[in-house]
Each structure stands twice: as structure tokens, then as C-alpha cells.
Short mmCIF file of C-alpha atoms and ligand atoms in Angstrom, two decimals:
data_model
loop_
_atom_site.label_atom_id
_atom_site.label_comp_id
_atom_site.label_asym_id
_atom_site.label_seq_id
_atom_site.Cartn_x
_atom_site.Cartn_y
_atom_site.Cartn_z
CA MET A 1 117.52 2.37 38.37
CA PRO A 2 118.78 3.38 34.91
CA ARG A 3 116.25 4.76 32.51
CA GLN A 4 115.88 2.26 29.81
CA ARG A 5 114.78 3.16 26.38
CA THR A 6 114.11 0.71 23.57
CA SER A 7 115.16 0.91 19.98
CA PRO A 8 113.61 2.95 17.15
CA ALA A 9 111.18 1.75 14.52
CA ARG A 10 108.13 3.31 12.72
CA ALA A 11 105.38 5.82 13.54
CA PRO A 12 103.23 6.61 15.40
CA ARG A 13 106.03 6.65 17.96
CA VAL A 14 105.88 6.25 21.80
CA GLY A 15 108.90 6.99 23.87
CA PHE A 16 109.25 5.03 27.13
CA VAL A 17 111.03 5.48 30.48
CA SER A 18 111.12 2.71 32.93
CA LEU A 19 112.00 3.48 36.61
CA GLY A 20 111.76 1.20 39.78
CA CYS A 21 112.01 -2.41 40.77
CA PRO A 22 111.64 -5.64 38.81
CA LYS A 23 107.91 -5.52 39.37
CA ALA A 24 107.62 -2.19 37.77
CA LEU A 25 109.98 -3.55 34.99
CA VAL A 26 107.45 -6.24 34.36
CA ASP A 27 104.57 -3.61 34.06
CA SER A 28 106.82 -1.76 31.40
CA GLU A 29 107.21 -4.96 29.53
CA SER A 30 103.47 -5.49 29.51
CA ILE A 31 102.72 -2.00 28.30
CA LEU A 32 105.52 -2.10 25.58
CA THR A 33 104.22 -5.49 24.44
CA GLN A 34 100.75 -4.01 24.01
CA LEU A 35 102.04 -0.94 22.29
CA ARG A 36 103.90 -3.06 19.69
CA ALA A 37 100.95 -5.55 19.40
CA GLU A 38 98.86 -2.54 18.39
CA GLY A 39 101.27 -1.32 15.83
CA TYR A 40 102.97 1.52 17.72
CA ASP A 41 106.71 2.11 17.28
CA ILE A 42 108.95 2.62 20.27
CA ALA A 43 111.17 5.68 19.88
CA PRO A 44 114.69 5.88 21.47
CA THR A 45 114.50 9.60 22.19
CA TYR A 46 111.93 12.18 23.66
CA GLU A 47 112.32 14.41 20.53
CA GLY A 48 111.64 11.44 18.09
CA SER A 49 108.43 10.37 19.97
CA ASP A 50 104.87 11.54 19.43
CA LEU A 51 104.20 10.89 23.10
CA VAL A 52 106.21 9.58 26.05
CA VAL A 53 105.06 7.14 28.79
CA VAL A 54 106.99 7.43 32.17
CA ASN A 55 106.62 4.38 34.44
CA THR A 56 107.50 5.77 37.92
CA CYS A 57 108.65 4.44 41.33
CA GLY A 58 107.37 5.88 44.57
CA PHE A 59 108.95 3.65 47.13
CA ILE A 60 111.18 6.04 48.81
CA ASP A 61 111.68 9.76 48.75
CA ALA A 62 114.73 9.56 46.47
CA ALA A 63 112.59 7.37 44.07
CA VAL A 64 109.94 9.99 44.10
CA GLU A 65 112.35 12.86 43.26
CA GLU A 66 113.87 10.71 40.52
CA SER A 67 110.46 10.02 39.09
CA LEU A 68 109.26 13.70 39.22
CA GLU A 69 112.52 14.71 37.61
CA ALA A 70 112.12 12.17 34.76
CA ILE A 71 108.56 13.49 34.15
CA GLY A 72 109.86 16.97 34.01
CA GLU A 73 112.63 16.03 31.59
CA ALA A 74 110.07 14.27 29.26
CA LEU A 75 107.73 17.26 29.44
CA ALA A 76 110.49 19.80 28.58
CA ALA A 77 111.75 17.65 25.67
CA ASN A 78 108.43 16.35 24.35
CA GLY A 79 105.54 17.92 25.90
CA LYS A 80 103.12 14.93 25.68
CA VAL A 81 103.61 12.65 28.66
CA ILE A 82 101.56 9.93 30.31
CA VAL A 83 102.52 8.88 33.87
CA THR A 84 102.04 5.31 35.24
CA GLY A 85 103.52 3.25 38.08
CA CYS A 86 103.80 3.49 41.95
CA LEU A 87 104.10 7.29 42.04
CA GLY A 88 101.10 7.45 39.69
CA ALA A 89 99.00 5.93 42.41
CA ARG A 90 99.59 9.31 44.23
CA GLY A 91 98.18 11.38 41.28
CA ASP A 92 97.94 14.47 43.36
CA VAL A 93 101.77 14.48 43.88
CA VAL A 94 102.40 14.16 40.22
CA ARG A 95 99.69 16.73 39.13
CA GLU A 96 100.88 19.31 41.66
CA ALA A 97 104.59 19.08 40.36
CA HIS A 98 103.56 18.59 36.68
CA PRO A 99 100.08 19.84 35.86
CA ARG A 100 100.69 19.46 32.15
CA VAL A 101 100.83 15.70 32.25
CA LEU A 102 98.04 14.18 29.93
CA ALA A 103 97.15 11.22 32.17
CA VAL A 104 98.19 9.57 35.40
CA THR A 105 97.52 5.90 36.27
CA GLY A 106 98.76 3.58 39.11
CA PRO A 107 100.87 0.44 38.78
CA HIS A 108 99.82 -2.66 36.93
CA ALA A 109 97.50 -0.62 34.67
CA THR A 110 98.25 -1.61 31.01
CA PRO A 111 94.55 -1.12 29.99
CA GLU A 112 94.35 2.28 31.50
CA VAL A 113 97.69 3.39 30.02
CA MET A 114 96.60 2.07 26.61
CA ALA A 115 93.32 4.01 26.86
CA ALA A 116 95.40 7.25 27.55
CA VAL A 117 97.60 6.40 24.53
CA HIS A 118 94.54 5.94 22.34
CA ALA A 119 93.13 9.23 23.43
CA HIS A 120 96.18 11.23 22.74
CA LEU A 121 97.73 9.32 19.90
CA PRO A 122 95.31 7.28 17.89
CA ARG A 123 96.19 3.66 17.17
CA PRO A 124 97.36 2.85 13.64
CA HIS A 125 94.92 1.11 11.19
CA ASP A 126 96.95 -1.88 10.50
CA PRO A 127 98.48 -3.22 13.72
CA PHE A 128 101.64 -5.26 13.15
CA THR A 129 100.42 -7.96 15.50
CA ASP A 130 102.60 -10.58 13.73
CA LEU A 131 105.83 -8.58 14.39
CA VAL A 132 105.32 -8.91 18.11
CA PRO A 133 107.47 -12.02 19.27
CA PRO A 134 105.34 -14.45 21.31
CA GLN A 135 107.35 -13.84 24.46
CA GLY A 136 106.54 -10.20 24.35
CA ILE A 137 108.94 -7.16 24.49
CA ARG A 138 111.53 -7.56 27.27
CA LEU A 139 113.68 -4.88 28.87
CA THR A 140 116.12 -7.48 30.42
CA PRO A 141 118.98 -8.94 28.43
CA ARG A 142 117.83 -11.83 26.13
CA HIS A 143 119.18 -14.54 28.46
CA TYR A 144 117.21 -13.82 31.65
CA ALA A 145 113.69 -12.64 32.31
CA TYR A 146 111.49 -11.80 35.27
CA LEU A 147 108.21 -13.86 35.62
CA LYS A 148 105.64 -12.08 37.63
CA ILE A 149 103.25 -14.64 39.16
CA SER A 150 100.92 -12.43 41.04
CA GLU A 151 100.10 -8.81 41.88
CA GLY A 152 99.18 -7.23 45.22
CA CYS A 153 99.70 -8.47 48.73
CA ASN A 154 97.58 -9.63 51.77
CA HIS A 155 100.18 -8.42 54.31
CA ARG A 156 100.04 -4.85 55.90
CA CYS A 157 103.62 -4.31 56.92
CA THR A 158 103.66 -0.88 58.59
CA PHE A 159 106.56 0.50 56.71
CA CYS A 160 105.03 -0.36 53.19
CA ILE A 161 102.24 1.26 51.13
CA ILE A 162 102.45 -1.22 48.33
CA PRO A 163 98.96 -2.94 49.32
CA SER A 164 97.36 0.47 49.36
CA MET A 165 98.66 1.16 45.92
CA ARG A 166 98.50 -2.45 44.37
CA GLY A 167 95.57 -3.98 46.48
CA ASP A 168 95.26 -7.56 47.84
CA LEU A 169 96.95 -10.62 46.41
CA VAL A 170 95.70 -11.52 42.85
CA SER A 171 97.54 -14.71 41.54
CA ARG A 172 97.84 -15.20 37.79
CA PRO A 173 96.41 -18.36 36.41
CA VAL A 174 99.07 -21.08 36.73
CA GLY A 175 98.54 -22.09 32.96
CA GLU A 176 99.11 -18.54 31.85
CA VAL A 177 102.36 -18.27 33.96
CA MET A 178 103.52 -21.64 32.53
CA LYS A 179 102.71 -20.57 29.01
CA GLU A 180 104.63 -17.21 29.27
CA ALA A 181 107.65 -19.21 30.96
CA GLY A 182 107.59 -21.69 28.02
CA SER A 183 107.66 -18.98 25.42
CA LEU A 184 110.45 -17.17 27.15
CA VAL A 185 112.62 -20.46 27.24
CA ARG A 186 111.74 -21.12 23.65
CA ALA A 187 112.96 -17.58 22.82
CA GLY A 188 116.44 -18.31 24.43
CA VAL A 189 115.95 -17.18 28.05
CA LYS A 190 118.13 -19.35 30.13
CA GLU A 191 117.18 -17.96 33.62
CA LEU A 192 113.68 -17.24 34.98
CA LEU A 193 113.38 -15.02 38.03
CA VAL A 194 110.06 -15.64 39.74
CA ILE A 195 108.83 -12.38 41.33
CA SER A 196 105.69 -11.04 43.13
CA GLN A 197 105.24 -9.21 46.46
CA ASP A 198 104.93 -12.55 48.35
CA THR A 199 105.89 -15.56 46.18
CA SER A 200 105.15 -18.12 49.02
CA ALA A 201 101.39 -16.82 49.00
CA TYR A 202 101.03 -17.68 45.37
CA GLY A 203 97.49 -19.17 44.96
CA VAL A 204 96.07 -18.36 48.37
CA ASP A 205 93.51 -16.02 46.86
CA VAL A 206 92.15 -18.69 44.54
CA LYS A 207 92.37 -21.46 47.29
CA TYR A 208 95.18 -23.05 45.39
CA ARG A 209 92.81 -23.85 42.51
CA THR A 210 93.92 -26.41 40.05
CA GLY A 211 94.69 -25.12 36.55
CA PHE A 212 95.89 -26.78 33.40
CA TRP A 213 99.06 -26.62 31.47
CA ASP A 214 100.08 -28.85 28.58
CA GLY A 215 96.91 -30.73 29.01
CA ARG A 216 97.75 -31.70 32.66
CA PRO A 217 96.22 -30.42 35.81
CA LEU A 218 98.58 -28.19 37.94
CA ARG A 219 97.73 -26.49 41.20
CA THR A 220 98.15 -22.75 41.58
CA ARG A 221 100.69 -23.06 44.38
CA MET A 222 104.38 -22.06 44.72
CA THR A 223 105.84 -25.74 45.09
CA GLU A 224 103.89 -27.08 42.14
CA LEU A 225 104.70 -24.05 40.09
CA ALA A 226 108.35 -24.23 40.84
CA GLY A 227 108.55 -28.01 40.14
CA ALA A 228 106.85 -27.44 36.73
CA LEU A 229 108.99 -24.40 35.88
CA GLY A 230 111.94 -26.59 36.82
CA GLY A 231 111.11 -29.00 34.03
CA LEU A 232 111.36 -26.35 31.33
CA GLY A 233 115.20 -26.54 31.09
CA ALA A 234 116.13 -23.05 32.33
CA TRP A 235 117.45 -21.85 35.58
CA VAL A 236 114.61 -20.95 38.06
CA ARG A 237 115.31 -18.44 40.81
CA LEU A 238 112.75 -17.72 43.55
CA HIS A 239 112.55 -14.11 44.87
CA TYR A 240 110.50 -12.62 47.83
CA VAL A 241 109.59 -15.88 49.70
CA TYR A 242 108.45 -15.74 53.16
CA PRO A 243 109.43 -18.43 55.71
CA TYR A 244 105.95 -20.10 55.92
CA PRO A 245 106.12 -23.75 56.82
CA HIS A 246 105.21 -24.97 53.14
CA VAL A 247 108.47 -23.15 51.89
CA ASP A 248 110.25 -26.20 53.24
CA GLU A 249 108.67 -28.20 50.34
CA VAL A 250 110.78 -26.30 47.79
CA ILE A 251 114.06 -27.18 49.28
CA PRO A 252 114.13 -30.66 48.04
CA LEU A 253 113.50 -29.29 44.46
CA MET A 254 116.69 -27.33 44.99
CA ALA A 255 118.64 -30.26 46.46
CA GLU A 256 117.63 -32.31 43.31
CA GLY A 257 118.88 -29.59 41.14
CA ARG A 258 115.37 -28.95 39.61
CA ILE A 259 115.40 -25.29 40.50
CA LEU A 260 118.42 -23.08 41.66
CA PRO A 261 119.32 -23.59 45.21
CA TYR A 262 118.73 -19.98 45.95
CA LEU A 263 116.10 -18.37 48.29
CA ASP A 264 115.46 -14.58 48.61
CA VAL A 265 113.71 -14.26 51.90
CA PRO A 266 113.17 -10.73 53.19
CA PHE A 267 113.54 -11.12 56.88
CA GLN A 268 113.69 -7.33 57.66
CA HIS A 269 114.63 -7.64 61.31
CA ALA A 270 115.31 -10.20 64.04
CA SER A 271 113.84 -8.61 67.17
CA PRO A 272 110.35 -10.13 67.85
CA ARG A 273 109.05 -6.74 69.13
CA ILE A 274 110.35 -4.81 66.00
CA LEU A 275 108.90 -7.58 63.75
CA ARG A 276 105.50 -7.14 65.68
CA LEU A 277 105.68 -3.37 65.11
CA MET A 278 106.43 -3.90 61.44
CA LYS A 279 103.55 -6.42 61.37
CA ARG A 280 105.79 -9.01 59.77
CA PRO A 281 104.85 -12.70 59.89
CA ALA A 282 107.14 -15.31 61.61
CA ALA A 283 109.30 -15.07 64.72
CA THR A 284 113.15 -15.00 65.01
CA GLU A 285 114.05 -18.25 66.59
CA ARG A 286 111.87 -20.09 64.13
CA ASN A 287 113.69 -18.25 61.29
CA LEU A 288 117.05 -19.44 62.60
CA GLU A 289 115.82 -22.93 63.02
CA ARG A 290 114.37 -22.89 59.59
CA ILE A 291 117.55 -21.70 57.91
CA ARG A 292 119.46 -24.46 59.78
CA ALA A 293 116.85 -27.03 58.42
CA TRP A 294 117.20 -25.65 54.80
CA ARG A 295 120.91 -25.96 55.02
CA ARG A 296 120.75 -29.56 56.34
CA GLU A 297 118.55 -30.51 53.36
CA CYS A 298 120.41 -28.49 50.79
CA PRO A 299 123.96 -27.65 51.97
CA ARG A 300 124.52 -25.47 48.77
CA ILE A 301 121.46 -23.22 49.40
CA ALA A 302 122.34 -19.47 48.96
CA ILE A 303 120.09 -17.34 51.13
CA ARG A 304 119.57 -13.65 50.41
CA SER A 305 117.68 -11.38 52.58
CA THR A 306 117.08 -7.64 53.18
CA PHE A 307 116.87 -5.66 56.41
CA ILE A 308 115.71 -2.32 57.69
CA VAL A 309 117.73 -0.61 60.45
CA GLY A 310 116.55 2.40 62.50
CA PHE A 311 112.79 1.36 62.48
CA PRO A 312 110.83 3.72 64.78
CA GLY A 313 111.39 2.68 68.36
CA GLU A 314 114.40 0.28 67.57
CA THR A 315 116.58 0.36 70.78
CA GLU A 316 120.37 -0.33 70.77
CA ALA A 317 119.66 -3.62 72.50
CA GLU A 318 117.26 -4.57 69.63
CA PHE A 319 119.82 -3.47 67.03
CA GLU A 320 122.36 -5.61 68.81
CA GLU A 321 119.93 -8.51 68.52
CA LEU A 322 119.78 -8.01 64.85
CA LEU A 323 123.54 -8.02 64.49
CA ALA A 324 123.70 -11.33 66.50
CA PHE A 325 121.09 -12.82 64.14
CA LEU A 326 123.12 -11.68 61.18
CA ARG A 327 126.38 -13.47 62.56
CA GLU A 328 124.29 -16.58 63.49
CA ALA A 329 122.38 -16.91 60.27
CA SER A 330 125.37 -16.33 58.21
CA LEU A 331 123.29 -15.28 55.19
CA ASP A 332 125.00 -15.31 51.71
CA ARG A 333 123.68 -12.14 50.37
CA VAL A 334 122.21 -9.16 52.24
CA GLY A 335 120.72 -5.77 51.49
CA CYS A 336 120.06 -3.19 54.16
CA PHE A 337 118.21 0.15 54.30
CA ALA A 338 118.12 2.78 56.98
CA TYR A 339 114.42 3.34 57.71
CA SER A 340 112.98 6.05 55.42
CA PRO A 341 109.45 7.15 56.15
CA VAL A 342 107.19 6.72 53.08
CA ASP A 343 104.17 9.00 52.81
CA GLY A 344 101.17 7.22 53.97
CA ALA A 345 102.94 4.31 55.82
CA LYS A 346 101.54 3.58 59.34
CA ALA A 347 105.04 3.26 60.83
CA ASN A 348 105.57 6.98 60.41
CA GLY A 349 103.11 7.48 63.35
CA LEU A 350 105.01 5.04 65.68
CA PRO A 351 106.77 6.74 68.66
CA GLY A 352 110.48 6.74 69.06
CA ALA A 353 111.72 8.03 65.69
CA VAL A 354 115.43 7.10 65.37
CA PRO A 355 117.70 10.16 64.68
CA GLU A 356 119.25 10.19 61.13
CA GLU A 357 122.78 10.06 62.69
CA VAL A 358 122.06 6.87 64.62
CA LYS A 359 120.33 5.25 61.56
CA ARG A 360 123.56 6.02 59.61
CA ASP A 361 125.80 4.63 62.33
CA ARG A 362 123.65 1.48 62.60
CA LEU A 363 123.54 0.98 58.71
CA ALA A 364 127.40 1.29 58.72
CA ARG A 365 127.81 -1.25 61.74
CA PHE A 366 125.37 -3.65 59.99
CA MET A 367 127.25 -3.52 56.67
CA ALA A 368 130.57 -4.04 58.42
CA VAL A 369 129.30 -7.20 60.15
CA GLN A 370 127.79 -8.42 56.79
CA ALA A 371 130.96 -7.61 54.92
CA GLU A 372 132.78 -10.05 57.33
CA VAL A 373 130.03 -12.82 56.94
CA SER A 374 130.04 -12.38 53.18
CA ARG A 375 134.01 -12.64 53.03
CA GLU A 376 133.85 -15.91 55.00
CA ARG A 377 131.04 -17.38 53.06
CA LEU A 378 132.64 -16.73 49.71
CA ALA A 379 136.05 -17.82 50.90
CA ALA A 380 134.32 -21.26 51.72
CA ARG A 381 133.41 -21.46 47.89
CA LEU A 382 137.18 -21.60 46.84
CA GLY A 383 137.64 -24.61 44.73
CA GLU A 384 133.99 -25.07 44.15
CA GLU A 385 133.08 -26.16 40.48
CA CYS A 386 129.79 -24.69 39.29
CA GLU A 387 127.94 -23.60 36.25
CA VAL A 388 127.84 -19.89 35.56
CA LEU A 389 125.56 -17.81 33.07
CA VAL A 390 127.56 -15.00 31.22
CA ASP A 391 125.94 -11.61 31.55
CA ASP A 392 128.65 -9.51 29.85
CA VAL A 393 132.30 -9.76 28.46
CA GLU A 394 134.64 -6.89 29.45
CA GLY A 395 138.15 -6.92 28.18
CA GLY A 396 138.32 -10.71 27.68
CA VAL A 397 136.81 -11.46 31.03
CA ALA A 398 133.40 -12.94 31.31
CA VAL A 399 131.21 -11.38 33.98
CA ALA A 400 128.99 -14.20 35.03
CA ARG A 401 126.76 -15.38 37.90
CA SER A 402 126.13 -18.86 39.34
CA TYR A 403 123.05 -20.26 41.41
CA ALA A 404 124.14 -18.04 44.30
CA GLU A 405 124.03 -14.64 42.44
CA ALA A 406 120.82 -13.03 41.20
CA PRO A 407 121.31 -10.30 38.43
CA GLU A 408 121.65 -6.65 39.62
CA ILE A 409 121.40 -7.20 43.37
CA ASP A 410 124.07 -9.60 44.35
CA GLY A 411 127.78 -9.94 43.33
CA VAL A 412 129.37 -11.43 40.24
CA ILE A 413 131.92 -13.97 39.09
CA ARG A 414 134.59 -12.80 36.79
CA VAL A 415 135.84 -15.62 34.61
CA LYS A 416 139.35 -15.16 33.14
CA GLY A 417 140.43 -17.27 30.13
CA ALA A 418 136.96 -18.04 28.95
CA LYS A 419 137.84 -17.55 25.24
CA GLY A 420 134.89 -16.73 22.92
CA ALA A 421 132.38 -16.59 25.76
CA LYS A 422 129.44 -14.37 25.06
CA PRO A 423 126.33 -13.15 27.14
CA GLY A 424 123.97 -15.87 27.57
CA ASP A 425 126.53 -18.74 27.53
CA LEU A 426 126.69 -21.19 30.31
CA LEU A 427 130.14 -22.15 31.42
CA ARG A 428 131.67 -24.71 33.71
CA VAL A 429 133.96 -22.92 36.12
CA ARG A 430 136.12 -23.33 39.23
CA ILE A 431 136.28 -20.68 41.90
CA ALA A 432 139.80 -19.35 42.16
CA ALA A 433 139.58 -16.28 44.30
CA ALA A 434 137.17 -14.60 46.75
CA GLY A 435 136.65 -10.98 47.85
CA GLU A 436 134.04 -9.26 49.90
CA HIS A 437 131.21 -9.46 47.47
CA ASP A 438 132.58 -10.87 44.17
CA LEU A 439 134.42 -14.05 43.01
CA GLU A 440 137.01 -14.94 40.36
CA ALA A 441 136.96 -18.17 38.50
CA VAL A 442 138.63 -20.08 35.74
CA PRO A 443 137.22 -22.49 33.26
CA ALA A 444 136.97 -25.99 34.92
S1 SF4 B 501 104.85 -8.29 52.36
FE1 SF4 B 501 104.85 -6.34 53.52
S2 SF4 B 501 106.65 -5.31 52.49
FE2 SF4 B 501 105.96 -6.87 51.09
S3 SF4 B 501 104.56 -5.83 49.67
FE3 SF4 B 501 103.39 -6.86 51.27
S4 SF4 B 501 103.04 -5.30 52.75
FE4 SF4 B 501 104.66 -4.61 51.62
#
């Protein structure tokens, strides 16, 4: 994840480094918004800052290293560093490597970070509250934004330590989520990416309480929220949805065009035994049935998923079962990781650790099968007309995405001949060529 720094303004100045996933990015945005709301300026360099906040990631070993390195860099260049984020939840690791840090907090801890900032860099007397845009400070380009609807998770997947760092599910009030989404759309955001640890569980913790938005009752529940978001006039994309039965209810919203026909469902594996060892909900046959039913109801639906290969105890036969599922499910977009033990994860204690070499081999075989599937699925889109959102323009070619591509994680559509197109524009295009991951299009 690139380190993102914001533009310069006035003293007292805070430098900011944001590492990690979209959930961490949303935490960064919340801290930056609060800093600006209290009158702090955000500095673009370590040297020009009075203090630096580093929002870390601790998901896999490589992320831990990158985070520790970023903290070291900030300490060397500036000397006053506050650490927050997932790695911050393991304060001992941070303090052991960098005893000079001023404070360490876990993820989703804006009040704690602000308290540490106040202690080491007193807040200015005259906060420029009126200078903060109502949609807050965003690190994403102006035309799309992540909308975090809850924090924490009630599952206990054995490879994951997020619940121990972020706790059980806490859903944000539905009225607050809608208010934020409305401000974003009014500020020019064209695409809302709904994120959480488990989007389909939204509202479980508050028993789907009825909240209010715009003077009308609205239940704290994924389907109702998706329907309401779909009425705001922006694209709405759902991430991290588990295949619970009630997920079927959002498919008609996709078929009607109210939200994007895109579903990000992290299946992780296909072997029932491995899924049980992972403590994942839902069984494979039902997942295949469910995918077929979704496609019957909304033939255009693009399904994205992530998988882990080389989980402890995974046999060759179970891996083959996963490959068979991959061919059968014919998913549109797929990410895959070789199992990597995360400190504190229960799965590390399972018998049958898969040798690194076997993991690498399985990852390569998995990606080869998916490349074939992806090529076929993209080729099937030749001639399709669709709307795309322009992210960038490179040498006269608009780099864009349709309903089927989420930013950063999926492929792109390169549109040639879209004269005058700029980031944030919506264009109507026809798909003209297909590769393994990306597409080419011309204005329709
Ligand atoms: S669903 Fe599983 S993998 Fe996702 S955050 Fe919860 S425990 Fe972790």
C-alpha cells in the first residue's frame, strides 16, 4: 500500500502516513478529519511536521515489516511519532522495535490518537472548524469513497486476528451512515464502496434496530441500507459480503440497477473440512447453488472472491477440490494468498503445516486456473455496452472501471478515443478487446 501524505497548510503541523487496507484508510480519514476540525494543519513531509502519526497494518508479516520500517523512517526524520492501527494493537512489538515512539494505540481509535496529539502538540486556540468540508477529509480520489458501516466482527476465523484487535461487531447507526453517504455524494463522489469486516452482518448487534434518515424510518440492515444508498444517485458497491440466505435479497436491487451488480464474497476455500478448520460459515455445495441462483436472477452480476491456499492440513485432494470449485463457480475476479501464519492466530497451532514450496506451487496452479477463467469471462463481455467511471487519463487513454471492477483490486477498462475525458467522468462505452485481467473499450 503506497504511503499517502496530504497537502501542506498551516501550523501546528501533523504529518500523516497511512498504510494498510481500506478499513485502515477510513480510520486515517477519521483522524485527519478530526485534526483539521481542531485546526491542525497536515504537512506533506516529515521535516515540515511538528509530529507524525503513522497508521499501521499488521495483517501479515510483510505488512508488519513495512509498518515498522515506516515508523523508523518517521522517527529518523522527525523524532516525534504516534503509532496507531492494527500493528498498534500489538504495542509490545512496536515498542520493542522503536522505544522512542510517543504513544501507541490500536485501530479505530481516533479519540485516543487525538488525546496523544493534544499531549505532545497542544491544539490551536482558534480551530478552523468552518474550513473542514462536511464530507470530511478523504484520501481516495474525489470521485469515489469508502463508506465504513461497522467495526469489528462476530466470527472467529482461525487464520485471522482482527476480532482480537477490533472486537465484536459494532454497527454504525444507519442514519449516521446515510448522512455521511449523502454528504459524500453532494461533494461530488460518484461511487460509494461499502466496507466493514462482514457487511452482511450489518445490524445484527443492534437487532436490526429501526433508525431514521431524512425523517423516515430505516432499519439497520444490509438490504434496507443498500436500497437507501441506491437512491442517492451514485454507484453503490458492496464489499465483504458472506453468503447468508438474506444476501439473496440484495440481488433484485442489482437486477433493477439500484446498486451495482457486483458482490465481493470472500469464500476462502471450497473443501468443507478446510472451511470447518478455518471456522468459516456456509458449506461449498450451497455456495455453488447460491452463485447459480444469483446469476439466474441477475445475469450481469460480477462476483469477486478471495481464497487461501496451503492452509495447515490442506491435502492435495482438498486443493484439487478448490480448483474444481474455481472452474465450476467461474468467478469474475479472484484474489489468492498462500497461507501465512499471523502471530496470535489459532490456525498456527493446527497440525500439518504445508511446506513453503508446496504453498508456492499451489498458488501458481490456482492463479493459472483463474487466469483461464478470467480470460473466458472477459472475452464474453466483448461487444457489451456499459457505463464506466474514469479514474485517470494516461496519454489520451481514459483508465476506467465499470460495475464489474472495484478500484485497486480488480482490472481496468482502457478507453481509447474518449476526447476530453477526465477523472470522475462517467462515459458510455463498448467493450472492444479483452485480455487476462483488463479490457479495452471505445466510446459507444
Ligand atoms: S469474518 Fe473471519 S476473516 Fe473476516 S474479520 Fe471476521 S474473523 Fe476475520
